[in-house]
PDB file of C-alpha atoms in Angstrom:
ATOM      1  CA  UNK A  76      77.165  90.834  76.683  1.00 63.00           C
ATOM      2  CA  UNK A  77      79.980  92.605  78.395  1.00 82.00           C
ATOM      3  CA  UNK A  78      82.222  92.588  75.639  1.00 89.00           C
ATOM      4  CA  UNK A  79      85.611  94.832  75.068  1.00 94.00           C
ATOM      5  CA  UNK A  80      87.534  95.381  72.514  1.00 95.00           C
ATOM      6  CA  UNK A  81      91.145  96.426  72.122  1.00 96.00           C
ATOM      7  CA  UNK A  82      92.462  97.941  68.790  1.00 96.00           C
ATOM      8  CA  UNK A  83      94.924  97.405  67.207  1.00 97.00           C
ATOM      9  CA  UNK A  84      95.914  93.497  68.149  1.00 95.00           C
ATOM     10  CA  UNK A  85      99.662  93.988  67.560  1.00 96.00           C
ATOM     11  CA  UNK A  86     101.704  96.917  66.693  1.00 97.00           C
ATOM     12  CA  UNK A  87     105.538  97.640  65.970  1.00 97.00           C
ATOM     13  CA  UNK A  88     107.136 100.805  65.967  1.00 95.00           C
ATOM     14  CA  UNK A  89     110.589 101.864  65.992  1.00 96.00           C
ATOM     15  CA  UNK A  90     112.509 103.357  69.182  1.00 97.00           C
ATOM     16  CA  UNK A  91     111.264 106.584  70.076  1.00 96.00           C
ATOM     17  CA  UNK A  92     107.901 107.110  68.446  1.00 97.00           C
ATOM     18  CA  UNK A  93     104.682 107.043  69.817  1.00 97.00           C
ATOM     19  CA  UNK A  94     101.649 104.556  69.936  1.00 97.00           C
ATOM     20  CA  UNK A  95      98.214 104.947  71.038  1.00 97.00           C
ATOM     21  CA  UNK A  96      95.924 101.762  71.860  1.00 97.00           C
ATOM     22  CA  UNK A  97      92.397 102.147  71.811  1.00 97.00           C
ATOM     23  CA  UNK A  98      89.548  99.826  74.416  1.00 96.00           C
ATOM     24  CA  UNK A  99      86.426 100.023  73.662  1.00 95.00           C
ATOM     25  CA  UNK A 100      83.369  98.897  75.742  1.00 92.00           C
ATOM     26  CA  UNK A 101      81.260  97.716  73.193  1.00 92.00           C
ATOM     27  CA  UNK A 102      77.663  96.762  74.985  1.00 87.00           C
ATOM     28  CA  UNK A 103      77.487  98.398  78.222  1.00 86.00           C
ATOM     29  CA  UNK A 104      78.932 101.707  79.677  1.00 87.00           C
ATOM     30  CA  UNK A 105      82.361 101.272  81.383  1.00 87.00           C
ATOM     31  CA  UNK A 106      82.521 104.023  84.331  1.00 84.00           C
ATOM     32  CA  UNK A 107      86.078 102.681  85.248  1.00 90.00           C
ATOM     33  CA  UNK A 108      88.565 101.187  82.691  1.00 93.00           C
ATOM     34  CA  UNK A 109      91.973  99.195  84.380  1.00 94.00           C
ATOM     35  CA  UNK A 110      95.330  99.018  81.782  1.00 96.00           C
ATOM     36  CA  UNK A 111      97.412  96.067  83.078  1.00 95.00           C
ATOM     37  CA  UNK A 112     100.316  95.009  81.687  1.00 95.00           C
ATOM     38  CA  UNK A 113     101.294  91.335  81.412  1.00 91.00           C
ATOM     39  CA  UNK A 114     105.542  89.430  80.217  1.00 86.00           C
ATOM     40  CA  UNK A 115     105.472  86.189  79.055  1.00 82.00           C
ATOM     41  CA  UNK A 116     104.054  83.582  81.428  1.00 77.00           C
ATOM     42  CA  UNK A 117     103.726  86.192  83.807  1.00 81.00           C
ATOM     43  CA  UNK A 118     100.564  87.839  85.662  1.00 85.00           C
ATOM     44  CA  UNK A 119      99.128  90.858  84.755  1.00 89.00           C
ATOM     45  CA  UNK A 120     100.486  93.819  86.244  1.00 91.00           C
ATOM     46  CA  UNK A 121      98.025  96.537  86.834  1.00 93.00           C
ATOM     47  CA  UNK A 122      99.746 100.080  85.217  1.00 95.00           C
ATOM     48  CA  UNK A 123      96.898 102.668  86.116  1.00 94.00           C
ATOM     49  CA  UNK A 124      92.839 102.697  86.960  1.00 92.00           C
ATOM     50  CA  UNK A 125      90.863 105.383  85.303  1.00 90.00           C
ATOM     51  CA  UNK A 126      87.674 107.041  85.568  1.00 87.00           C
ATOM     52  CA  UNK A 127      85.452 108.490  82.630  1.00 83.00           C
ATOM     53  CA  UNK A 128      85.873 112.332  83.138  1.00 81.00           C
ATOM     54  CA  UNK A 129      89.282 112.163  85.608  1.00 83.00           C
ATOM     55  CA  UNK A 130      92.644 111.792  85.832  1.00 87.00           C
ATOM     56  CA  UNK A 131      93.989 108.477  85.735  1.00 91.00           C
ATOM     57  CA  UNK A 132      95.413 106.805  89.106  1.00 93.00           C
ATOM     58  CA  UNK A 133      98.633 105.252  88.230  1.00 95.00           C
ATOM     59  CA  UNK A 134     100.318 102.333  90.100  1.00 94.00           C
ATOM     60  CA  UNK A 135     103.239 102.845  91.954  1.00 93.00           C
ATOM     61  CA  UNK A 136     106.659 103.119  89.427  1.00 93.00           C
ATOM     62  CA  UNK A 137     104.250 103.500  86.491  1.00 95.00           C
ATOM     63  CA  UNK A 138     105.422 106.779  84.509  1.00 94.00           C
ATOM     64  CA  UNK A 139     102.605 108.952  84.265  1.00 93.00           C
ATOM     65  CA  UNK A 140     104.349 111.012  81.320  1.00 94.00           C
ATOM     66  CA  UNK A 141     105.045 107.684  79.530  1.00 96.00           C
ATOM     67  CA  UNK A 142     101.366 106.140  79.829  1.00 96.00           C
ATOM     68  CA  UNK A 143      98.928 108.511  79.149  1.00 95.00           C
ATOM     69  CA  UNK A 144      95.578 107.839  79.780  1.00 94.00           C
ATOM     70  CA  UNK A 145      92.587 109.321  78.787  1.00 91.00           C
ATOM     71  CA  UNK A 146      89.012 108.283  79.795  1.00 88.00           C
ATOM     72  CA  UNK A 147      86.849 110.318  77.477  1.00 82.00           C
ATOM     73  CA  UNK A 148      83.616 108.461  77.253  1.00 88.00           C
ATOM     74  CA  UNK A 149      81.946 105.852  78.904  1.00 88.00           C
ATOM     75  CA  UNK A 150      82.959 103.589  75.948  1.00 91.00           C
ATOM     76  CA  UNK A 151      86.459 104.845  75.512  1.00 93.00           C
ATOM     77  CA  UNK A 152      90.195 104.751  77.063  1.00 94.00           C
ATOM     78  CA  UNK A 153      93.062 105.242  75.351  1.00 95.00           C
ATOM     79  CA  UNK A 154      97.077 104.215  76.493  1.00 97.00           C
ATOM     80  CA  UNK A 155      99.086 106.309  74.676  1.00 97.00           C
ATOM     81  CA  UNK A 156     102.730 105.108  74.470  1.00 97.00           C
ATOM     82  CA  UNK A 157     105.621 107.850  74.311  1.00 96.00           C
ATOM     83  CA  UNK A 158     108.613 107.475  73.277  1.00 96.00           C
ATOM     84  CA  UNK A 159     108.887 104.007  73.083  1.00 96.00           C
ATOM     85  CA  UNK A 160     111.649 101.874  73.956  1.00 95.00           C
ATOM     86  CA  UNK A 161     112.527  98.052  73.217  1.00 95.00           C
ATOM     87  CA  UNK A 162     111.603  97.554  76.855  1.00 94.00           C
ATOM     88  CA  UNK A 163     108.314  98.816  76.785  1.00 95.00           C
ATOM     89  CA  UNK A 164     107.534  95.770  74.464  1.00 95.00           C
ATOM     90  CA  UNK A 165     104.679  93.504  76.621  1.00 95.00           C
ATOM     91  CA  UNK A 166     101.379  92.265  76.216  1.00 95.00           C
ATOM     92  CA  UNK A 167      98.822  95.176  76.906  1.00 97.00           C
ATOM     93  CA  UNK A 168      95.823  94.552  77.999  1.00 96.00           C
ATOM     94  CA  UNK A 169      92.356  96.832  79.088  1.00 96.00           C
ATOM     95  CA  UNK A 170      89.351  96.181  81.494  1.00 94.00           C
ATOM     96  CA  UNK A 171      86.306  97.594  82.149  1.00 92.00           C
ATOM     97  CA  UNK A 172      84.264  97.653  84.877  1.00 88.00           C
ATOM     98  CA  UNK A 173      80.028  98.627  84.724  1.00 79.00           C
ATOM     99  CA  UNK A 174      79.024 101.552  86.071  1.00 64.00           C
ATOM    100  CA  UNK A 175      76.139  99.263  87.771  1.00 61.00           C
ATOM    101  CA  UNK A 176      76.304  99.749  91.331  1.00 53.00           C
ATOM    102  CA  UNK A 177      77.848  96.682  93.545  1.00 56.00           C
ATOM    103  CA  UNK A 178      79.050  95.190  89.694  1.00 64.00           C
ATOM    104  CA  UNK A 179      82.529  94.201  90.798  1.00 71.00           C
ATOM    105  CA  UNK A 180      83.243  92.300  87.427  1.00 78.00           C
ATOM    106  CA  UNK A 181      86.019  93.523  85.101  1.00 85.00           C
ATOM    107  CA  UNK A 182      85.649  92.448  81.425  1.00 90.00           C
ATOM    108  CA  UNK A 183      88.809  92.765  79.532  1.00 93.00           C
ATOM    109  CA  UNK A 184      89.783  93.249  76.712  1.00 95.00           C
ATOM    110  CA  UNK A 185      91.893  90.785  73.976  1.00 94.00           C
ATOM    111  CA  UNK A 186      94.642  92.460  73.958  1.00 95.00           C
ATOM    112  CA  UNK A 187      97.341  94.348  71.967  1.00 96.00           C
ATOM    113  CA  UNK A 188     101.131  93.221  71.874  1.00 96.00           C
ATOM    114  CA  UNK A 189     103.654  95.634  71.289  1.00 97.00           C
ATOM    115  CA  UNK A 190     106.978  95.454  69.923  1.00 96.00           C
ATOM    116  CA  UNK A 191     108.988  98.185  69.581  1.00 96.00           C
ATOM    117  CA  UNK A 192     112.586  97.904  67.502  1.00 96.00           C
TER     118      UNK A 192
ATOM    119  CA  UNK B 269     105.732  88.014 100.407  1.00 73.00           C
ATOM    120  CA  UNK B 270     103.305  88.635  97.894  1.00 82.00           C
ATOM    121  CA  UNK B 271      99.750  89.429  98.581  1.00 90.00           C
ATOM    122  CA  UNK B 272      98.090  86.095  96.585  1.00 94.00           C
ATOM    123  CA  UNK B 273     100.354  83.123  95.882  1.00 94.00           C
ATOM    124  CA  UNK B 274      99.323  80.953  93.016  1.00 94.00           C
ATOM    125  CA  UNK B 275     101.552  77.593  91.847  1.00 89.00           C
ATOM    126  CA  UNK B 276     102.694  78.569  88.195  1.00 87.00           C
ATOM    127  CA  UNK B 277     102.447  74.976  87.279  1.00 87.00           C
ATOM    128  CA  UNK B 278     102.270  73.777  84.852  1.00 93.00           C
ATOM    129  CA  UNK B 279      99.812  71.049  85.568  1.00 95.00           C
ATOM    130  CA  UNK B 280      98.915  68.347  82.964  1.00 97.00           C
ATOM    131  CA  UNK B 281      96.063  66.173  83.391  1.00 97.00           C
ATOM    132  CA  UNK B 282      94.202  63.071  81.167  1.00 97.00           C
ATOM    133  CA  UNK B 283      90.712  64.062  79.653  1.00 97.00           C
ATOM    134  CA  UNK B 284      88.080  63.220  82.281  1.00 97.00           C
ATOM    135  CA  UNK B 285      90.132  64.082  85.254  1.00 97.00           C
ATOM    136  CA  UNK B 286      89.095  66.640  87.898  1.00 97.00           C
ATOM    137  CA  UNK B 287      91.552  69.620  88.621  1.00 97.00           C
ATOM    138  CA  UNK B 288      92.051  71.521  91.481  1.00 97.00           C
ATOM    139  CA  UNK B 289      93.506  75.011  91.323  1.00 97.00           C
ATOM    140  CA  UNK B 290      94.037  77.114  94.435  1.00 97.00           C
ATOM    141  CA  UNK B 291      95.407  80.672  95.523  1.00 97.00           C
ATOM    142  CA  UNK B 292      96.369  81.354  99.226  1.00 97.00           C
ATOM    143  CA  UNK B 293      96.294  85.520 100.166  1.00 97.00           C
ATOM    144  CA  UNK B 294      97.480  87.223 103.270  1.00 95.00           C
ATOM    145  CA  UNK B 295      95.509  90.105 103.127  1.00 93.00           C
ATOM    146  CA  UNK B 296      92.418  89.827 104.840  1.00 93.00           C
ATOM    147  CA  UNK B 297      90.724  92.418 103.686  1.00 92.00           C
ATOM    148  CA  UNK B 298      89.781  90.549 100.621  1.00 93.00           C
ATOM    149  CA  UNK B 299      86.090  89.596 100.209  1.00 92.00           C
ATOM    150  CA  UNK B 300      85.816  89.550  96.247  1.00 92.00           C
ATOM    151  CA  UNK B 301      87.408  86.550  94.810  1.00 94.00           C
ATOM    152  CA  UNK B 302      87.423  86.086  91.277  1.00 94.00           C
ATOM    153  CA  UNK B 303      88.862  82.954  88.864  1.00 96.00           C
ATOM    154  CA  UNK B 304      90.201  83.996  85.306  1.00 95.00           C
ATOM    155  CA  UNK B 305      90.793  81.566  82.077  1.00 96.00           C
ATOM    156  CA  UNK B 306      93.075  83.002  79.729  1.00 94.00           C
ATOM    157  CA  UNK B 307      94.140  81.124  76.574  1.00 93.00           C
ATOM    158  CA  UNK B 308      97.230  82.145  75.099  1.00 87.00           C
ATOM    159  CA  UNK B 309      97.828  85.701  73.433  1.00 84.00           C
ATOM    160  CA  UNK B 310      94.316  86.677  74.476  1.00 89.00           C
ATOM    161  CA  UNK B 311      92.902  88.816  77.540  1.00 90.00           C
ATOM    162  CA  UNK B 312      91.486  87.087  80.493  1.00 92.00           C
ATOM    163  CA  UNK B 313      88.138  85.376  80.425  1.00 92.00           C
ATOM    164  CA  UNK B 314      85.774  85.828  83.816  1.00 90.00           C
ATOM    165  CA  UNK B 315      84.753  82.130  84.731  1.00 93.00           C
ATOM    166  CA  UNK B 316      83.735  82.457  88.207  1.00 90.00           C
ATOM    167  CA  UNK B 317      82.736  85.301  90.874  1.00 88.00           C
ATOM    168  CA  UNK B 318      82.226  84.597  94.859  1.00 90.00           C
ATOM    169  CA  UNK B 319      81.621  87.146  97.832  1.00 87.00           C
ATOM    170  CA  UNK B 320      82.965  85.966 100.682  1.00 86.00           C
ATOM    171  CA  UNK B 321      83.130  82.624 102.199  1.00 85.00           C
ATOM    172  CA  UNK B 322      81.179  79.647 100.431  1.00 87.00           C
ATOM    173  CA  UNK B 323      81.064  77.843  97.259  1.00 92.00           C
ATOM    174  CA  UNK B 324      79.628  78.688  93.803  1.00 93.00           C
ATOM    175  CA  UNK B 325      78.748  75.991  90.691  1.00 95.00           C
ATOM    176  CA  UNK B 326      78.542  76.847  87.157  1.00 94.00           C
ATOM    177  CA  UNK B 327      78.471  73.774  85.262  1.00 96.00           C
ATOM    178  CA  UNK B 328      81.674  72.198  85.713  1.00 97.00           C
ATOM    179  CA  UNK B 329      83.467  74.619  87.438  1.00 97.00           C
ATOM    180  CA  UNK B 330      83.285  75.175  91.281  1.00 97.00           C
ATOM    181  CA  UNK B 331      85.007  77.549  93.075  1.00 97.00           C
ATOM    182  CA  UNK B 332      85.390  77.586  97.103  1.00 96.00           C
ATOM    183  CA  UNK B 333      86.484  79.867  99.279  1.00 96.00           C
ATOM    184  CA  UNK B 334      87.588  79.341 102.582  1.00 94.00           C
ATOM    185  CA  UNK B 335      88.461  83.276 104.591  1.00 93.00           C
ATOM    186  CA  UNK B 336      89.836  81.384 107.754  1.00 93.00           C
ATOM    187  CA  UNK B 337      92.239  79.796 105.865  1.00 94.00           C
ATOM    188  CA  UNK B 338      92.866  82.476 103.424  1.00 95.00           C
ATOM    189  CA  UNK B 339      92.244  79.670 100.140  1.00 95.00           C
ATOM    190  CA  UNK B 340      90.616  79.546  97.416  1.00 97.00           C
ATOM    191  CA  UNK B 341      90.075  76.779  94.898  1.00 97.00           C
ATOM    192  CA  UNK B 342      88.694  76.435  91.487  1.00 97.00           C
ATOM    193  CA  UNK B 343      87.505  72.484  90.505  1.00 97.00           C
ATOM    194  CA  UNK B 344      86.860  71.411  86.996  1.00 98.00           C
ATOM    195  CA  UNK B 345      85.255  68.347  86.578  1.00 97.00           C
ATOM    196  CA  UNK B 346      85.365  66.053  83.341  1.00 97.00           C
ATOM    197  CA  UNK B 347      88.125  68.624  82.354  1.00 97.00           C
ATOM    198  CA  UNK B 348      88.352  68.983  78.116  1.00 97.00           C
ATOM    199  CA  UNK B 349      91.345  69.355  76.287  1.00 97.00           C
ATOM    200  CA  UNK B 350      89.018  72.693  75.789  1.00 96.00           C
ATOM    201  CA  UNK B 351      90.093  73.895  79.259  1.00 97.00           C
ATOM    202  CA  UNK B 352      93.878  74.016  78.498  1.00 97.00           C
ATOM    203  CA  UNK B 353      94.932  77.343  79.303  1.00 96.00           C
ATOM    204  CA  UNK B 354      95.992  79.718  82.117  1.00 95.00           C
ATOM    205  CA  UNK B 355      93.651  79.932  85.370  1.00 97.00           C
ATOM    206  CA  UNK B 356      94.434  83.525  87.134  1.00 96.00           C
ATOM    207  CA  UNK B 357      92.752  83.812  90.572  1.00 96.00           C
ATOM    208  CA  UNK B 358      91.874  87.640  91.792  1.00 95.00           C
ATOM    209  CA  UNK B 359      90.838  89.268  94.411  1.00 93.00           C
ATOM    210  CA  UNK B 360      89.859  92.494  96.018  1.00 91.00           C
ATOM    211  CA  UNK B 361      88.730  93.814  99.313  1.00 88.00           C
ATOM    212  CA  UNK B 362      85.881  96.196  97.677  1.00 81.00           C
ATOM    213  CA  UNK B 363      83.595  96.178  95.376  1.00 72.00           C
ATOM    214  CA  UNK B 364      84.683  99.106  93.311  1.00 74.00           C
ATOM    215  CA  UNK B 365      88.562  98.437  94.223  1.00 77.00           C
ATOM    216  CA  UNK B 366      91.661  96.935  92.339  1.00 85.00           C
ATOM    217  CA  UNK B 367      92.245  93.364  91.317  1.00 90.00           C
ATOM    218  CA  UNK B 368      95.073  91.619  92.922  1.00 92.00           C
ATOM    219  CA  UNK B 369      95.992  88.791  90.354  1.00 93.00           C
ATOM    220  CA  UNK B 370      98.073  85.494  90.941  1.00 94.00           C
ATOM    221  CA  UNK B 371     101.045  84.564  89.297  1.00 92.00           C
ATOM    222  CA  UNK B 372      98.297  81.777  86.751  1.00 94.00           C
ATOM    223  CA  UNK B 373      98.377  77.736  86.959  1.00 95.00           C
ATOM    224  CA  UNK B 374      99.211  76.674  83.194  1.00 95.00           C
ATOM    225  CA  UNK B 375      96.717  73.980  82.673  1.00 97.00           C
ATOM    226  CA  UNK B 376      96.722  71.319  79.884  1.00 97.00           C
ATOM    227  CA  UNK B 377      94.680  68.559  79.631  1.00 97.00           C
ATOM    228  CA  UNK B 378      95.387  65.997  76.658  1.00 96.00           C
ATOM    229  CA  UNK B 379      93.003  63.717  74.918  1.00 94.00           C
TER     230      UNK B 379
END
């Protein structure tokens, strides 16, 4: 169980387009999804929590008009890249959290690398 | 100073050995302690969840935590070239709260 998925795995896209990246919760309902952010050999850097049916809480210097989140099921969240630039290439990740009460577990996600040119 | 210090490594070990990792934190509001495996170009992998002060088996993993000290440790005993990977400790002072994550111990343990 507990099992999320992240589509797609890798992506490249040229300077100023757009990308969206999809996490699924696949077995269980995901009341709060995380979007972290993780450089090579680094941690992961959490970018915003959100919450099915609000607005996302972003992390302090996160761009809220960059990221765009959207929480619109319990099985859903999307991180929409805008405009990309070469130095929004990283490793994203997505968690999920249960919506069980006192579950303080976060499942994530494998990941999606993007490069942008 | 950051919130939860974690030795990058990397740390190399024989087949068979035991390994301690550990994670000190300053902020003592944390009560939910959490260790991570991630192997490389994928997303993190819960191995281990404590509340509070104590320890916690699974297997061959153990993971202590001490909250007077501020320290936590993950063992792994009769460690497998299977366990080579990154071990992120996290932490958070609620149940429903963010993850603090350390910097990850590279681990590699050869045959």
């Amino acid at each position: 169980g507990a099992v999320v998925s992240q589509h797609p795995s890798w992506v490249i896209c040229k300077s100023g387009t757009s990308v969206k990246i999809e996490c699924r919760s696949l077995d269980f309902q995901a009341t709060t999804m995380f979007w972290y952010r993780q450089f090579p050999k680094q941690s992961l850097m959490l970018m915003a929590t959100s919450n099915e049916g609000s607005k996302a809480t972003y992390e302090q210097g996160v761009e809220k008009d960059k990221f765009l989140i959207n929480h619109a099921s319990l099985t859903l969240s999307t991180l929409t890249v805008t405009s990309a630039h070469p130095e929004d290439s990283s490793f994203y990740i997505c968690s999920a959290r249960s919506g069980t009460s006192g579950r303080i577990e976060q499942y994530f996600g494998p990941g999606t690398r993007l490069t942008v040119t | 100073q950051k919130e939860v210090e974690q030795d990058p490594g990397p740390l190399s070990v024989p087949e068979g050995a035991i390994v301690s990792l550990n994670c000190t934190y300053s902020n003592s509001a944390f009560q939910y302690f959490m260790w991570y495996r991630q192997y490389s170009r994928k997303g993190p992998e819960l191995l281990m969840y404590t509340y509070s002060s104590g320890n916690k088996e699974d297997g061959r993993f153990t993971a202590q935590v001490d909250k007077s000290s501020k320290y936590i440790s993950l063992f792994i005993r009769d460690s497998q070239p299977s366990d080579s990977a990154t071990y992120l400790c996290a932490m958070s002072g609620t149940s429903y709260g963010k993850l603090t994550f350390g910097q990850g111990t590279i681990l590699t343990v050869h045959p």
